[in-house]
Coordinates of C-alpha atoms in Angstrom, one line a residue:
M382 CA 0.5 0.3 0.2
E383 CA 1.1 3.5 -1.0
V384 CA 1.3 5.5 1.8
S385 CA 2.3 9.4 2.6
C386 CA 4.1 10.2 5.4
A387 CA 1.0 11.2 8.1
A388 CA -0.2 7.7 6.8
L389 CA 2.3 6.0 7.7
I390 CA 2.1 8.2 11.2
L391 CA -1.2 7.1 11.5
A392 CA -0.7 3.0 10.5
L393 CA 2.2 3.2 13.2
A394 CA -0.4 3.7 15.7
N395 CA -3.2 1.1 15.6
P396 CA -1.0 -2.8 17.0
A397 CA -3.7 -4.6 14.6
G398 CA -1.4 -3.2 11.7
G399 CA 0.3 -5.4 9.4
G400 CA 1.2 -6.0 6.0
S401 CA 2.7 -3.7 3.5
Y402 CA 3.5 -0.3 3.0
T403 CA 5.3 1.6 0.7
L404 CA 6.1 5.9 2.1
T405 CA 5.6 8.3 -0.8
S406 CA 6.7 11.4 0.3
D407 CA 9.2 12.7 3.2
C408 CA 9.4 12.1 7.2
P409 CA 10.0 15.9 8.6
S410 CA 10.4 16.1 12.5
R411 CA 8.0 17.4 14.0
Q412 CA 8.6 20.2 16.2
G413 CA 12.4 19.3 17.0
G414 CA 11.1 15.8 17.1
P415 CA 11.4 12.8 15.8
A416 CA 9.4 12.7 12.7
L417 CA 8.3 8.7 13.6
V418 CA 7.7 7.9 16.9
I419 CA 5.8 4.0 17.6
R420 CA 5.1 2.4 20.8
Q421 CA 3.5 -0.2 19.1
V422 CA 4.4 -3.7 19.0
F423 CA 2.4 -5.4 15.8
R424 CA 0.3 -8.9 15.8
K425 CA 2.4 -8.7 12.2
T426 CA 5.6 -7.7 11.2
V427 CA 4.8 -4.6 9.5
T428 CA 7.6 -3.9 6.1
I429 CA 7.8 -0.3 5.3
Q430 CA 9.6 0.2 2.3
A431 CA 11.6 3.7 2.3
H432 CA 13.2 4.1 -1.0
G433 CA 14.3 7.5 -2.2
R434 CA 13.1 8.5 1.1
V435 CA 14.7 10.8 4.2
I436 CA 12.6 10.4 7.9
K437 CA 14.4 13.2 10.1
G438 CA 14.4 11.4 13.4
M439 CA 12.4 7.9 14.6
L440 CA 11.8 7.6 18.1
I441 CA 10.1 2.9 19.0
D442 CA 9.7 3.3 22.8
G443 CA 8.4 -0.4 23.5
G444 CA 7.6 -0.9 19.7
G445 CA 8.2 -4.1 17.8
N446 CA 7.7 -6.0 15.4
I447 CA 9.2 -4.0 12.1
A448 CA 11.1 -4.3 8.9
W449 CA 12.3 -1.0 7.6
N450 CA 13.8 -1.3 4.0
G451 CA 15.7 1.3 2.3
G452 CA 15.6 4.9 2.8
R453 CA 17.3 7.8 4.4
I454 CA 17.3 8.6 8.3
E455 CA 18.6 11.6 9.7
A456 CA 18.5 13.4 13.5
P457 CA 16.4 16.2 13.4
A458 CA 18.5 18.5 14.4
G459 CA 21.6 16.8 12.2
S460 CA 24.6 16.4 14.3
G461 CA 25.1 19.1 16.2
E462 CA 28.3 21.4 14.9
D463 CA 28.9 22.6 18.7
P464 CA 30.3 19.5 19.8
K465 CA 28.5 20.3 22.8
Q466 CA 25.3 19.4 21.5
S467 CA 24.4 16.0 23.1
G468 CA 20.7 14.7 23.6
A469 CA 18.0 13.0 21.7
Q470 CA 17.6 15.2 19.5
Y471 CA 21.0 14.2 17.8
Y472 CA 20.0 10.5 17.2
G473 CA 19.0 9.2 13.8
V474 CA 17.3 6.7 15.0
Q475 CA 16.1 6.0 18.8
I476 CA 15.0 1.7 20.8
K477 CA 13.7 1.7 24.4
G478 CA 12.0 0.1 26.2
Q479 CA 11.0 -3.1 26.1
S480 CA 11.0 -2.6 21.8
R481 CA 11.9 -5.9 19.8
S482 CA 12.8 -7.4 16.6
I483 CA 13.5 -4.0 14.7
A484 CA 15.2 -4.7 11.0
F485 CA 16.5 -2.0 8.9
D486 CA 18.1 -3.1 5.6
G487 CA 19.7 -1.0 3.1
V488 CA 19.1 2.1 5.5
G489 CA 21.4 4.7 4.6
F490 CA 22.7 7.1 8.1
T491 CA 24.3 10.2 8.4
N492 CA 23.8 13.6 9.4
A493 CA 23.5 12.7 13.4
R494 CA 25.2 12.5 16.1
K495 CA 24.4 8.8 16.9
A496 CA 23.7 7.4 13.7
I497 CA 21.4 4.8 16.4
V498 CA 21.2 4.3 20.2
F499 CA 20.2 1.0 21.7
S500 CA 19.0 0.8 25.7
G501 CA 17.3 -2.2 27.9
P502 CA 16.0 -3.9 28.0
A503 CA 14.8 -4.1 24.3
Q504 CA 15.6 -7.3 22.3
G505 CA 16.3 -7.9 18.4
L506 CA 18.4 -5.1 16.9
T507 CA 18.9 -6.5 13.2
V508 CA 20.8 -3.4 10.8
R509 CA 22.3 -4.8 7.6
N510 CA 23.0 -3.9 4.0
S511 CA 23.7 -0.6 5.0
R512 CA 25.8 2.9 5.2
C513 CA 26.2 4.5 8.1
D514 CA 29.0 7.9 6.5
G515 CA 29.6 11.8 6.1
N516 CA 28.3 14.3 9.3
V517 CA 27.9 11.5 12.1
E518 CA 29.8 10.9 15.4
D519 CA 28.8 6.9 16.8
C520 CA 26.5 4.6 14.2
L521 CA 25.9 2.1 16.4
I522 CA 25.7 2.8 20.7
A523 CA 24.4 -0.7 22.7
S524 CA 24.1 -0.2 25.8
G525 CA 22.3 -3.2 27.8
G526 CA 19.4 -5.0 26.0
Q527 CA 20.8 -8.2 23.7
D528 CA 19.8 -9.8 20.6
I529 CA 22.3 -6.8 17.8
V530 CA 22.9 -8.9 14.1
F531 CA 24.7 -6.2 13.2
T532 CA 26.2 -7.6 9.1
H533 CA 27.3 -6.9 5.5
N534 CA 27.3 -2.7 6.1
V535 CA 30.0 0.1 5.7
A536 CA 30.8 2.6 7.9
G537 CA 32.6 5.7 6.7
P538 CA 34.2 8.3 5.5
F539 CA 33.4 10.6 8.3
V540 CA 33.4 13.7 8.2
T541 CA 35.3 14.5 12.0
K542 CA 35.0 17.3 14.3
P543 CA 38.6 18.5 15.9
S544 CA 38.5 19.7 19.7
L545 CA 38.7 23.2 19.7
C546 CA 40.3 25.9 21.5
V547 CA 38.4 29.5 22.3
V548 CA 40.9 31.9 22.7
G549 CA 38.8 35.8 22.4
A550 CA 37.4 35.9 19.4
F551 CA 39.7 33.7 18.5
T552 CA 38.9 29.4 17.6
F553 CA 41.8 27.2 16.9
D554 CA 41.3 23.4 16.2
R555 CA 43.4 20.7 17.9
L556 CA 45.2 22.7 20.2
P557 CA 46.2 19.9 22.6
K558 CA 44.0 20.8 26.5
R559 CA 46.4 21.5 28.1
D560 CA 48.7 24.6 25.3
C561 CA 44.1 26.1 26.2
L562 CA 43.7 26.5 29.5
A563 CA 48.0 27.5 29.0
R564 CA 46.1 30.8 27.2
S565 CA 43.6 30.8 28.9
G566 CA 41.2 29.5 26.0
E567 CA 37.7 27.7 27.0
W568 CA 38.8 23.7 25.4
R569 CA 35.7 21.8 23.6
S570 CA 36.4 18.7 23.6
G571 CA 35.3 16.9 19.9
W572 CA 33.6 14.5 18.7
H573 CA 34.9 10.5 19.8
S574 CA 34.4 8.5 17.2
D575 CA 32.9 4.7 17.2
V576 CA 31.4 2.9 13.9
L577 CA 30.0 0.3 17.0
Q578 CA 30.6 0.7 21.5
L579 CA 28.7 -2.0 23.8
R580 CA 28.6 -1.4 26.8
N581 CA 27.3 -2.4 30.5
G582 CA 26.2 -6.0 30.0
V583 CA 24.5 -6.5 25.9
S584 CA 24.4 -9.0 25.0
N585 CA 24.0 -11.5 22.3
V586 CA 25.5 -10.2 19.5
L587 CA 26.8 -10.7 15.9
V588 CA 29.0 -8.2 13.8
A589 CA 30.3 -9.7 11.0
D590 CA 31.0 -9.1 7.9
N591 CA 31.6 -5.2 7.2
V592 CA 33.7 -3.1 5.9
I593 CA 34.7 0.6 7.9
N594 CA 37.3 2.9 7.5
T595 CA 37.6 5.8 10.0
T596 CA 40.7 7.6 11.8
G597 CA 38.2 7.6 14.6
Q598 CA 37.6 3.9 16.7
G599 CA 35.9 0.7 14.6
L600 CA 34.4 -1.8 17.1
T601 CA 34.3 -1.3 20.9
Q602 CA 33.4 -1.8 23.9
M603 CA 33.3 1.1 26.3
D604 CA 32.5 0.9 29.6
K605 CA 32.2 3.3 32.9
P606 CA 33.3 1.2 35.6
T607 CA 29.9 1.0 37.4
D608 CA 28.4 -1.5 34.5
A609 CA 27.5 -5.0 34.1
P610 CA 30.2 -6.9 31.7
I611 CA 29.6 -7.3 28.0
R612 CA 28.0 -11.3 27.3
A613 CA 28.5 -13.5 24.0
V614 CA 29.9 -11.3 21.4
R615 CA 31.1 -12.3 18.7
F616 CA 33.6 -9.9 15.6
T617 CA 33.9 -11.8 12.3
N618 CA 35.3 -11.3 9.1
N619 CA 34.4 -7.3 9.1
R620 CA 37.5 -5.4 7.3
I621 CA 38.4 -2.4 9.3
L622 CA 40.4 0.6 8.7
A623 CA 40.5 2.4 11.5
G624 CA 42.8 5.0 14.0
R625 CA 42.8 3.5 18.2
H626 CA 40.9 1.3 19.0
G627 CA 39.9 -0.7 15.7
L628 CA 39.0 -3.6 17.7
T629 CA 38.7 -3.7 20.7
L630 CA 37.2 -5.5 24.4
G631 CA 36.8 -5.3 27.6
R632 CA 35.2 -7.3 30.6
C633 CA 33.1 -10.0 28.1
V634 CA 32.6 -13.0 28.9
D635 CA 32.0 -15.8 26.5
C636 CA 33.0 -13.7 23.2
L637 CA 35.1 -13.7 20.6
I638 CA 37.4 -12.2 17.5
D639 CA 38.4 -14.6 14.1
Q640 CA 39.4 -13.6 10.8
N641 CA 39.3 -9.9 10.6
E642 CA 41.6 -7.6 8.9
L643 CA 42.5 -4.5 10.9
K644 CA 44.8 -2.2 9.6
T645 CA 45.4 1.7 10.7
S646 CA 44.1 4.6 8.9
M647 CA 46.4 6.5 10.6
G648 CA 49.6 5.6 9.3
H649 CA 51.2 8.7 8.8
L650 CA 51.6 9.5 12.4
K651 CA 53.2 6.2 12.9
W652 CA 50.0 4.9 15.0
K653 CA 50.2 1.1 14.5
A654 CA 46.7 -0.8 14.6
V655 CA 46.1 -3.9 17.6
I656 CA 43.7 -5.8 18.5
I657 CA 42.6 -5.4 22.4
P658 CA 40.5 -8.4 23.3
G659 CA 40.3 -7.7 26.8
Q660 CA 39.1 -11.2 28.2
A661 CA 37.2 -12.3 25.0
R662 CA 39.2 -14.7 22.1
A663 CA 41.1 -13.9 20.3
C664 CA 42.4 -15.6 16.9
G665 CA 42.9 -15.9 13.1
N666 CA 42.6 -12.8 12.4
T667 CA 45.6 -10.0 9.8
V668 CA 47.1 -7.0 11.3
P669 CA 49.7 -6.6 9.7
S670 CA 51.0 -3.9 13.0
G671 CA 50.6 -7.1 14.6
G672 CA 49.6 -8.1 18.3
A673 CA 47.4 -10.7 19.7
G674 CA 45.0 -12.5 17.7
R675 CA 46.5 -14.3 14.6
E676 CA 47.4 -17.4 16.3
S677 CA 45.0 -20.2 14.7
C678 CA 41.5 -21.2 15.9
R679 CA 40.3 -24.0 17.4
S680 CA 36.3 -25.1 18.1
V681 CA 35.5 -21.9 16.9
S682 CA 31.7 -23.0 16.9
A683 CA 31.8 -23.6 20.6
T684 CA 31.9 -19.8 21.3
R685 CA 30.4 -18.0 18.8
P686 CA 26.6 -16.6 20.3
S687 CA 23.4 -18.7 19.3

């Protein structure tokens, strides 16, 4: 069924809905917030075909059984030019609450501080055959929740937002914080980009067959001290060109890093690209800079997330 954005909003408010919709118009931000808010778990999977359309933000709060195909998703307020700018208005997609069974296929994510933010107790997110690039700091941030599949995607290249030092009427970029403060300047932290960041108990994650090109960080676990360990994570067969932390895990139980290729994107600075496995098992990877994870794998299937 062909529908305008306004008609799609009405259809997504009906929990008895189902079937397939083809979007015939863009979906602009609504009063500075996301274009689409989905709070229903549909009895049957709702499929939206959005090829050629631009969606200015999506909030899924307790919604489920949604398959979104094509189109471009941006944040309602864009990526935020000032590194201090943060909040949900800068998210392309936010998934939270009891949300479950959400899939994105063939989607472009751009012009967002965070392309996708996924938080527990949500479960069941699939992102495949999609692209995340341009004005994006982080492609996927997952805190808590479970059952994430991130496969066959292309991430990068990205616009960089360096640290800034404001001294009177002058602005300097990439000036170290100590030098900025020594000039009585105001130092503003730049973007600390991650293609994928996992933390705080997230579990059962498969990240496979992706191509990543970033001067920032690649596939990472960046926990706070009070966070729960993450579990059953596998990074496999990804091709990664990254700055520091191209492949990094920490307190990760029953986790595996295998068959990946990791190279540095910062060779002109003589940075090395190394796998930091933490508690995870790392084997069978191609890492020209050396380090952990290059030995042969044995009994790989025993540690693969189900």
